[in-house]
Amino acid sequence: MNMYETMVATMTDSELMEIWRAAATEHKRRRKLRQGENKALLRVGDSVEFDGPVGVVPGKITRIKRVKALVEDSGGCVWDVRLGSLRKTV
């Protein structure tokens, strides 16, 4: 067991829910921040990658919307991906 698993195993249910809410709030804050950064950074034609259902999916941006972008992978499949989930590749 690692340190976090030990810590969680010894918490009460209310402490665990408090930690869960704090982690979820921080995750949402970071995702929103990353989304804003990506909105300013990414352009149509940029090479990006994101975590898809079968692993990392590389592709190119074909359209940028307000919250999401359309990304076409090498097989021609078009994915509708949140801007905060994209990572620019070289």
JSON list of C-alpha atoms in Angstrom, two decimals:
[
{"chain": "A", "resi": 1, "resn": "MET", "atom": "CA", "xyz": [0.00, 0.00, 0.00]},
{"chain": "A", "resi": 2, "resn": "ASN", "atom": "CA", "xyz": [1.29, 3.44, -0.84]},
{"chain": "A", "resi": 3, "resn": "MET", "atom": "CA", "xyz": [1.00, 6.50, 1.39]},
{"chain": "A", "resi": 4, "resn": "TYR", "atom": "CA", "xyz": [-2.25, 7.76, -0.17]},
{"chain": "A", "resi": 5, "resn": "GLU", "atom": "CA", "xyz": [-3.99, 4.39, 0.04]},
{"chain": "A", "resi": 6, "resn": "THR", "atom": "CA", "xyz": [-3.05, 4.12, 3.72]},
{"chain": "A", "resi": 7, "resn": "MET", "atom": "CA", "xyz": [-4.26, 7.64, 4.41]},
{"chain": "A", "resi": 8, "resn": "VAL", "atom": "CA", "xyz": [-7.60, 7.05, 2.66]},
{"chain": "A", "resi": 9, "resn": "ALA", "atom": "CA", "xyz": [-8.12, 3.70, 4.41]},
{"chain": "A", "resi": 10, "resn": "THR", "atom": "CA", "xyz": [-7.92, 5.39, 7.82]},
{"chain": "A", "resi": 11, "resn": "MET", "atom": "CA", "xyz": [-10.32, 8.28, 7.06]},
{"chain": "A", "resi": 12, "resn": "THR", "atom": "CA", "xyz": [-13.95, 8.48, 8.10]},
{"chain": "A", "resi": 13, "resn": "ASP", "atom": "CA", "xyz": [-16.63, 8.67, 5.42]},
{"chain": "A", "resi": 14, "resn": "SER", "atom": "CA", "xyz": [-17.13, 12.41, 5.97]},
{"chain": "A", "resi": 15, "resn": "GLU", "atom": "CA", "xyz": [-13.38, 13.08, 5.71]},
{"chain": "A", "resi": 16, "resn": "LEU", "atom": "CA", "xyz": [-13.24, 11.01, 2.54]},
{"chain": "A", "resi": 17, "resn": "MET", "atom": "CA", "xyz": [-16.13, 12.98, 1.00]},
{"chain": "A", "resi": 18, "resn": "GLU", "atom": "CA", "xyz": [-14.42, 16.26, 1.94]},
{"chain": "A", "resi": 19, "resn": "ILE", "atom": "CA", "xyz": [-11.19, 15.17, 0.23]},
{"chain": "A", "resi": 20, "resn": "TRP", "atom": "CA", "xyz": [-13.17, 13.94, -2.80]},
{"chain": "A", "resi": 21, "resn": "ARG", "atom": "CA", "xyz": [-14.92, 17.30, -3.19]},
{"chain": "A", "resi": 22, "resn": "ALA", "atom": "CA", "xyz": [-11.66, 19.21, -2.82]},
{"chain": "A", "resi": 23, "resn": "ALA", "atom": "CA", "xyz": [-9.94, 17.04, -5.44]},
{"chain": "A", "resi": 24, "resn": "ALA", "atom": "CA", "xyz": [-12.87, 17.38, -7.85]},
{"chain": "A", "resi": 25, "resn": "THR", "atom": "CA", "xyz": [-12.94, 21.17, -7.41]},
{"chain": "A", "resi": 26, "resn": "GLU", "atom": "CA", "xyz": [-9.19, 21.44, -8.06]},
{"chain": "A", "resi": 27, "resn": "HIS", "atom": "CA", "xyz": [-9.45, 19.17, -11.11]},
{"chain": "A", "resi": 28, "resn": "LYS", "atom": "CA", "xyz": [-12.22, 21.36, -12.58]},
{"chain": "A", "resi": 29, "resn": "ARG", "atom": "CA", "xyz": [-10.19, 24.52, -11.90]},
{"chain": "A", "resi": 30, "resn": "ARG", "atom": "CA", "xyz": [-7.12, 23.11, -13.65]},
{"chain": "A", "resi": 31, "resn": "ARG", "atom": "CA", "xyz": [-9.17, 21.83, -16.60]},
{"chain": "A", "resi": 32, "resn": "LYS", "atom": "CA", "xyz": [-10.76, 25.26, -17.07]},
{"chain": "A", "resi": 33, "resn": "LEU", "atom": "CA", "xyz": [-7.35, 26.94, -16.89]},
{"chain": "A", "resi": 34, "resn": "ARG", "atom": "CA", "xyz": [-5.88, 24.49, -19.42]},
{"chain": "A", "resi": 35, "resn": "GLN", "atom": "CA", "xyz": [-8.91, 25.03, -21.68]},
{"chain": "A", "resi": 36, "resn": "GLY", "atom": "CA", "xyz": [-8.32, 28.79, -21.72]},
{"chain": "A", "resi": 37, "resn": "GLU", "atom": "CA", "xyz": [-4.62, 28.34, -22.44]},
{"chain": "A", "resi": 38, "resn": "ASN", "atom": "CA", "xyz": [-5.36, 25.90, -25.28]},
{"chain": "A", "resi": 39, "resn": "LYS", "atom": "CA", "xyz": [-8.00, 28.22, -26.75]},
{"chain": "A", "resi": 40, "resn": "ALA", "atom": "CA", "xyz": [-5.32, 30.91, -27.16]},
{"chain": "A", "resi": 41, "resn": "LEU", "atom": "CA", "xyz": [-2.57, 28.50, -28.23]},
{"chain": "A", "resi": 42, "resn": "LEU", "atom": "CA", "xyz": [-4.20, 26.06, -30.66]},
{"chain": "A", "resi": 43, "resn": "ARG", "atom": "CA", "xyz": [-5.04, 26.77, -34.30]},
{"chain": "A", "resi": 44, "resn": "VAL", "atom": "CA", "xyz": [-6.66, 24.83, -37.14]},
{"chain": "A", "resi": 45, "resn": "GLY", "atom": "CA", "xyz": [-4.03, 22.53, -38.67]},
{"chain": "A", "resi": 46, "resn": "ASP", "atom": "CA", "xyz": [-2.08, 22.04, -35.42]},
{"chain": "A", "resi": 47, "resn": "SER", "atom": "CA", "xyz": [-0.99, 18.52, -34.53]},
{"chain": "A", "resi": 48, "resn": "VAL", "atom": "CA", "xyz": [-2.42, 17.44, -31.19]},
{"chain": "A", "resi": 49, "resn": "GLU", "atom": "CA", "xyz": [-3.04, 14.34, -29.12]},
{"chain": "A", "resi": 50, "resn": "PHE", "atom": "CA", "xyz": [-5.56, 13.37, -26.45]},
{"chain": "A", "resi": 51, "resn": "ASP", "atom": "CA", "xyz": [-6.42, 10.39, -24.29]},
{"chain": "A", "resi": 52, "resn": "GLY", "atom": "CA", "xyz": [-9.09, 8.43, -26.13]},
{"chain": "A", "resi": 53, "resn": "PRO", "atom": "CA", "xyz": [-10.95, 5.25, -25.21]},
{"chain": "A", "resi": 54, "resn": "VAL", "atom": "CA", "xyz": [-8.14, 3.07, -26.60]},
{"chain": "A", "resi": 55, "resn": "GLY", "atom": "CA", "xyz": [-5.13, 5.13, -25.50]},
{"chain": "A", "resi": 56, "resn": "VAL", "atom": "CA", "xyz": [-3.44, 8.24, -26.87]},
{"chain": "A", "resi": 57, "resn": "VAL", "atom": "CA", "xyz": [-4.97, 9.45, -30.15]},
{"chain": "A", "resi": 58, "resn": "PRO", "atom": "CA", "xyz": [-2.86, 11.71, -32.39]},
{"chain": "A", "resi": 59, "resn": "GLY", "atom": "CA", "xyz": [-4.50, 13.96, -34.96]},
{"chain": "A", "resi": 60, "resn": "LYS", "atom": "CA", "xyz": [-4.89, 17.40, -36.53]},
{"chain": "A", "resi": 61, "resn": "ILE", "atom": "CA", "xyz": [-7.37, 20.10, -35.58]},
{"chain": "A", "resi": 62, "resn": "THR", "atom": "CA", "xyz": [-9.91, 20.72, -38.35]},
{"chain": "A", "resi": 63, "resn": "ARG", "atom": "CA", "xyz": [-12.16, 23.17, -36.47]},
{"chain": "A", "resi": 64, "resn": "ILE", "atom": "CA", "xyz": [-12.08, 25.00, -33.14]},
{"chain": "A", "resi": 65, "resn": "LYS", "atom": "CA", "xyz": [-15.36, 25.69, -31.40]},
{"chain": "A", "resi": 66, "resn": "ARG", "atom": "CA", "xyz": [-16.04, 27.54, -28.14]},
{"chain": "A", "resi": 67, "resn": "VAL", "atom": "CA", "xyz": [-15.39, 24.62, -25.77]},
{"chain": "A", "resi": 68, "resn": "LYS", "atom": "CA", "xyz": [-14.34, 21.78, -28.07]},
{"chain": "A", "resi": 69, "resn": "ALA", "atom": "CA", "xyz": [-12.31, 21.15, -31.21]},
{"chain": "A", "resi": 70, "resn": "LEU", "atom": "CA", "xyz": [-12.80, 18.71, -34.05]},
{"chain": "A", "resi": 71, "resn": "VAL", "atom": "CA", "xyz": [-9.71, 16.53, -34.39]},
{"chain": "A", "resi": 72, "resn": "GLU", "atom": "CA", "xyz": [-9.15, 14.19, -37.34]},
{"chain": "A", "resi": 73, "resn": "ASP", "atom": "CA", "xyz": [-6.99, 11.15, -36.66]},
{"chain": "A", "resi": 74, "resn": "SER", "atom": "CA", "xyz": [-4.81, 9.32, -39.20]},
{"chain": "A", "resi": 75, "resn": "GLY", "atom": "CA", "xyz": [-7.67, 6.95, -40.04]},
{"chain": "A", "resi": 76, "resn": "GLY", "atom": "CA", "xyz": [-9.98, 9.80, -41.02]},
{"chain": "A", "resi": 77, "resn": "CYS", "atom": "CA", "xyz": [-12.15, 9.53, -37.90]},
{"chain": "A", "resi": 78, "resn": "VAL", "atom": "CA", "xyz": [-13.22, 12.93, -36.53]},
{"chain": "A", "resi": 79, "resn": "TRP", "atom": "CA", "xyz": [-13.33, 13.35, -32.76]},
{"chain": "A", "resi": 80, "resn": "ASP", "atom": "CA", "xyz": [-15.13, 16.13, -30.85]},
{"chain": "A", "resi": 81, "resn": "VAL", "atom": "CA", "xyz": [-12.67, 16.81, -28.01]},
{"chain": "A", "resi": 82, "resn": "ARG", "atom": "CA", "xyz": [-12.72, 19.32, -25.14]},
{"chain": "A", "resi": 83, "resn": "LEU", "atom": "CA", "xyz": [-9.97, 21.92, -25.54]},
{"chain": "A", "resi": 84, "resn": "GLY", "atom": "CA", "xyz": [-8.69, 21.16, -22.04]},
{"chain": "A", "resi": 85, "resn": "SER", "atom": "CA", "xyz": [-8.03, 17.54, -23.05]},
{"chain": "A", "resi": 86, "resn": "LEU", "atom": "CA", "xyz": [-5.77, 18.38, -26.00]},
{"chain": "A", "resi": 87, "resn": "ARG", "atom": "CA", "xyz": [-1.98, 18.42, -25.91]},
{"chain": "A", "resi": 88, "resn": "LYS", "atom": "CA", "xyz": [-0.09, 20.11, -28.75]},
{"chain": "A", "resi": 89, "resn": "THR", "atom": "CA", "xyz": [2.56, 17.93, -30.41]},
{"chain": "A", "resi": 90, "resn": "VAL", "atom": "CA", "xyz": [5.55, 18.95, -32.53]}
]
